[in-house]
Short mmCIF file of C-alpha atoms in Angstrom, two decimals:
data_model
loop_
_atom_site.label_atom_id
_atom_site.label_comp_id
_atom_site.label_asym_id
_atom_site.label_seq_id
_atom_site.Cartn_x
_atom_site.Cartn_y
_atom_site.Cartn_z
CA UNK X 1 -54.16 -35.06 -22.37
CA UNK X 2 -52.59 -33.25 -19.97
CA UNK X 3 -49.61 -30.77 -20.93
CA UNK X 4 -46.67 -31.31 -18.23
CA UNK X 5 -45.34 -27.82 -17.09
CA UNK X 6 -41.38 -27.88 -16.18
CA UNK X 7 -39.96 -26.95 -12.65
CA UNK X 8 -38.80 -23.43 -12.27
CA UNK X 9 -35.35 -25.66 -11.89
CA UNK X 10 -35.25 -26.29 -15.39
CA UNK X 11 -35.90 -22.51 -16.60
CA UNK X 12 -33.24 -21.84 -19.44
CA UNK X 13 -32.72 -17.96 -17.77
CA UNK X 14 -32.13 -19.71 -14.60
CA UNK X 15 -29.90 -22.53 -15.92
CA UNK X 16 -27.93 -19.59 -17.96
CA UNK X 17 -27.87 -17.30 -14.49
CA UNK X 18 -26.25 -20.74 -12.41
CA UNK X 19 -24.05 -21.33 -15.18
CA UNK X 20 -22.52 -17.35 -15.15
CA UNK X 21 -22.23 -18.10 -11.73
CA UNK X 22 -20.20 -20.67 -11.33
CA UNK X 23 -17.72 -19.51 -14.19
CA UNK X 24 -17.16 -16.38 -12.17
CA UNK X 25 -16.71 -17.97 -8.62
CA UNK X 26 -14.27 -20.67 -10.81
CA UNK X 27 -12.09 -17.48 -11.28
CA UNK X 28 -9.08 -17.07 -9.72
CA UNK X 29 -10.20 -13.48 -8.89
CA UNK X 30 -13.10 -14.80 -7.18
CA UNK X 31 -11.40 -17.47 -5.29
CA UNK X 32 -8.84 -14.84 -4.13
CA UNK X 33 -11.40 -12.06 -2.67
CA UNK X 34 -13.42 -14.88 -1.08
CA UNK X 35 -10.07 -15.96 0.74
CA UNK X 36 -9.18 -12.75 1.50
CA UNK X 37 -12.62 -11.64 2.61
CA UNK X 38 -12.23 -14.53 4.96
CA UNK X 39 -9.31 -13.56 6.71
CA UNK X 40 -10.15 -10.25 6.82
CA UNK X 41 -13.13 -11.35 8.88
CA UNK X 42 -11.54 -13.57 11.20
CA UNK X 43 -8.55 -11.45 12.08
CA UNK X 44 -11.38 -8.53 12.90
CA UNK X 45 -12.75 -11.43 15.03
CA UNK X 46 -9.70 -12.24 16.99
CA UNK X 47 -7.78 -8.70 16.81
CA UNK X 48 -8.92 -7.58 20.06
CA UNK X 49 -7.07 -10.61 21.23
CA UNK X 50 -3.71 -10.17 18.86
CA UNK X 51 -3.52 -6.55 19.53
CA UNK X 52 -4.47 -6.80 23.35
CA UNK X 53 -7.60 -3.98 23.31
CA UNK X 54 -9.99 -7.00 24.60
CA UNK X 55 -9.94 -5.93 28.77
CA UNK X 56 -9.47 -2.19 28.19
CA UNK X 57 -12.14 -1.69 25.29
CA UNK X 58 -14.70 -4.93 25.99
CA UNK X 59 -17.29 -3.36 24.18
CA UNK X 60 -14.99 -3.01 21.39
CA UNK X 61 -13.65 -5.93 21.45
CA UNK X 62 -17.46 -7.89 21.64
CA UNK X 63 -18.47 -5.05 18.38
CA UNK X 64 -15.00 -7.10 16.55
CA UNK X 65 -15.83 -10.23 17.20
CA UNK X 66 -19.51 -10.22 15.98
CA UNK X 67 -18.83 -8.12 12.99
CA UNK X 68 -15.70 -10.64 12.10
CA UNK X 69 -17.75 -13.75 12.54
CA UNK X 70 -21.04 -12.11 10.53
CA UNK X 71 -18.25 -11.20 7.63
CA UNK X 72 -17.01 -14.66 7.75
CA UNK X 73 -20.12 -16.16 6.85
CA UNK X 74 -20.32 -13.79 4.53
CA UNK X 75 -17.29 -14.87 3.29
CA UNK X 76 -17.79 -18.54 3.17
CA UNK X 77 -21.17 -17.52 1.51
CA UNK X 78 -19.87 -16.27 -1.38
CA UNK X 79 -17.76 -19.40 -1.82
CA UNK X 80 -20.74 -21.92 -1.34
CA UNK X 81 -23.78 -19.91 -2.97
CA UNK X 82 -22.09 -17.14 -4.76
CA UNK X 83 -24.99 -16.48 -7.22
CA UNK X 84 -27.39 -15.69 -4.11
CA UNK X 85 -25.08 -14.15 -2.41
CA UNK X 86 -22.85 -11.61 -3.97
CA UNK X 87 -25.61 -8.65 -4.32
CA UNK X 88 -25.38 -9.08 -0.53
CA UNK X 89 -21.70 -7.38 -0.93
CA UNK X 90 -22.91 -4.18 0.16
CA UNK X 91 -23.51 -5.36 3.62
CA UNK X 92 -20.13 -6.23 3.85
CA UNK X 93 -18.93 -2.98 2.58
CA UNK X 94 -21.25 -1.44 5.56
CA UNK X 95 -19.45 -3.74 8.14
CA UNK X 96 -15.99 -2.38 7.14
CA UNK X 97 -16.99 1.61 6.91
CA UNK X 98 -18.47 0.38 10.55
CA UNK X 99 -15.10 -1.22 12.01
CA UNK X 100 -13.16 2.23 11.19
CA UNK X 101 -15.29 4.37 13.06
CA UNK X 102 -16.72 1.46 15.61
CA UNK X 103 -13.42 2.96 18.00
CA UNK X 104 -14.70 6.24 18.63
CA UNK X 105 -18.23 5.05 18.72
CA UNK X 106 -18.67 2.30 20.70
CA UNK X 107 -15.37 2.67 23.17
CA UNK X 108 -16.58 5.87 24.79
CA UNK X 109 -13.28 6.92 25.44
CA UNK X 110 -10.44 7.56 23.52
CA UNK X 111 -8.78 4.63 22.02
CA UNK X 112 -5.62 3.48 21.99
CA UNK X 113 -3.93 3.76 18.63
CA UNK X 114 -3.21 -0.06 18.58
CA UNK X 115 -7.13 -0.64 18.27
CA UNK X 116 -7.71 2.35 16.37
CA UNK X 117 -4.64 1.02 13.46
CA UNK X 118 -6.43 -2.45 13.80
CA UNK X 119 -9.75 -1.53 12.88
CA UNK X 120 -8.82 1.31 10.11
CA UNK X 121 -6.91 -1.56 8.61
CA UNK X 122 -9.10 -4.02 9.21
CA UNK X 123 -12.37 -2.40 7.80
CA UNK X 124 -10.75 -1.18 4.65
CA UNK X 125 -9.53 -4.36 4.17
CA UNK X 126 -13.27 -5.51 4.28
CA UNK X 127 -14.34 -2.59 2.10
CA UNK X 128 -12.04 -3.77 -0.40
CA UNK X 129 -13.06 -6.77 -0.73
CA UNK X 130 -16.62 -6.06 -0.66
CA UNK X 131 -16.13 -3.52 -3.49
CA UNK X 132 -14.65 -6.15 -5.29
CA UNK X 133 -16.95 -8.59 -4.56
CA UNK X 134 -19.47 -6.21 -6.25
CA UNK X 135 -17.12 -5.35 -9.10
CA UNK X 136 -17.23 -8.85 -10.05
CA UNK X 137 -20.88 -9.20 -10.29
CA UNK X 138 -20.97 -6.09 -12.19
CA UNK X 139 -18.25 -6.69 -15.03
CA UNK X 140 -19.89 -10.10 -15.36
CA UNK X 141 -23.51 -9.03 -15.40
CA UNK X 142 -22.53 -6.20 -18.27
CA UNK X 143 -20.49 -8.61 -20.27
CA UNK X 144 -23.91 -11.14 -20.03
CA UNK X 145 -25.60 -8.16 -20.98
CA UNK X 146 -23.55 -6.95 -23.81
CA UNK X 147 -23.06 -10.61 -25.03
CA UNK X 148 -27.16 -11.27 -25.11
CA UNK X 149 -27.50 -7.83 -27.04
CA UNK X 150 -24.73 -8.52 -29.99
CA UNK X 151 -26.19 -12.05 -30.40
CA UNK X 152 -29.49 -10.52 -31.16
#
């Protein structure tokens, strides 16, 4: 006779892991950094363009628009995988510390103050969010933690 081994799909740590998951991207907190996250990212995409930095800073404004569409799939990854995803956070938090000093590094001139406000704003917007991204993933994975230990 020949003993049938499960999937790795129906693991009960993995099953427990999916559902944690998907309680914490149910939560409104969750829901609200992922939409903020998101238009964080595509106002750094489009702010050369608001602002009107784009023809005298083009390197600029090419560094903003990559960085804001790379955050925005960020963004809508948390929202469609967030239990793969949100460990990638820090990434995100890298972006923003980026887009505050991307001005003085990849201009090679002196900025104007309208691109240097956007992308101060911008990318501590993004670290924010990333932070709290993380957060998240932290105060749920010590409350998993804490609940697994007091049941034992």
């Amino acid at each position: 006779m020949v003993a049938q081994n499960p999937s790795i799909e129906e693991h009960p740590d993995l099953m427990a892991l999916r559902a944690d998951s998907e309680l914490a991207a149910a939560r409104p907190a969750a829901q609200a950094v992922e939409c903020l996250s998101l238009l964080a990212a595509l106002y750094l995409a489009v702010s050369p363009w608001i602002v009107g930095f784009s023809a005298a800073f083009r390197n600029l404004a090419i560094n903003d628009l990559i960085l804001g569409i790379a955050l925005a799939v960020f963004s809508l990854g948390y929202g469609a995988a967030y239990e793969r995803t949100h460990g990638m956070a820090w990434a995100g938090a890298l972006i923003g510390v980026w887009t505050i000093i991307a001005p003085w590094v990849v201009s090679g001139r002196p900025a104007t103050s309208g691109s240097e406000a956007s992308n101060i704003i911008a990318g501590a917007l993004v670290v924010l969010m990333a932070l709290a991204t993380i957060a998240q993933g932290t105060v749920r994975g010590s409350a998993r933690t804490m609940s697994r230990t007091t049941l034992r």
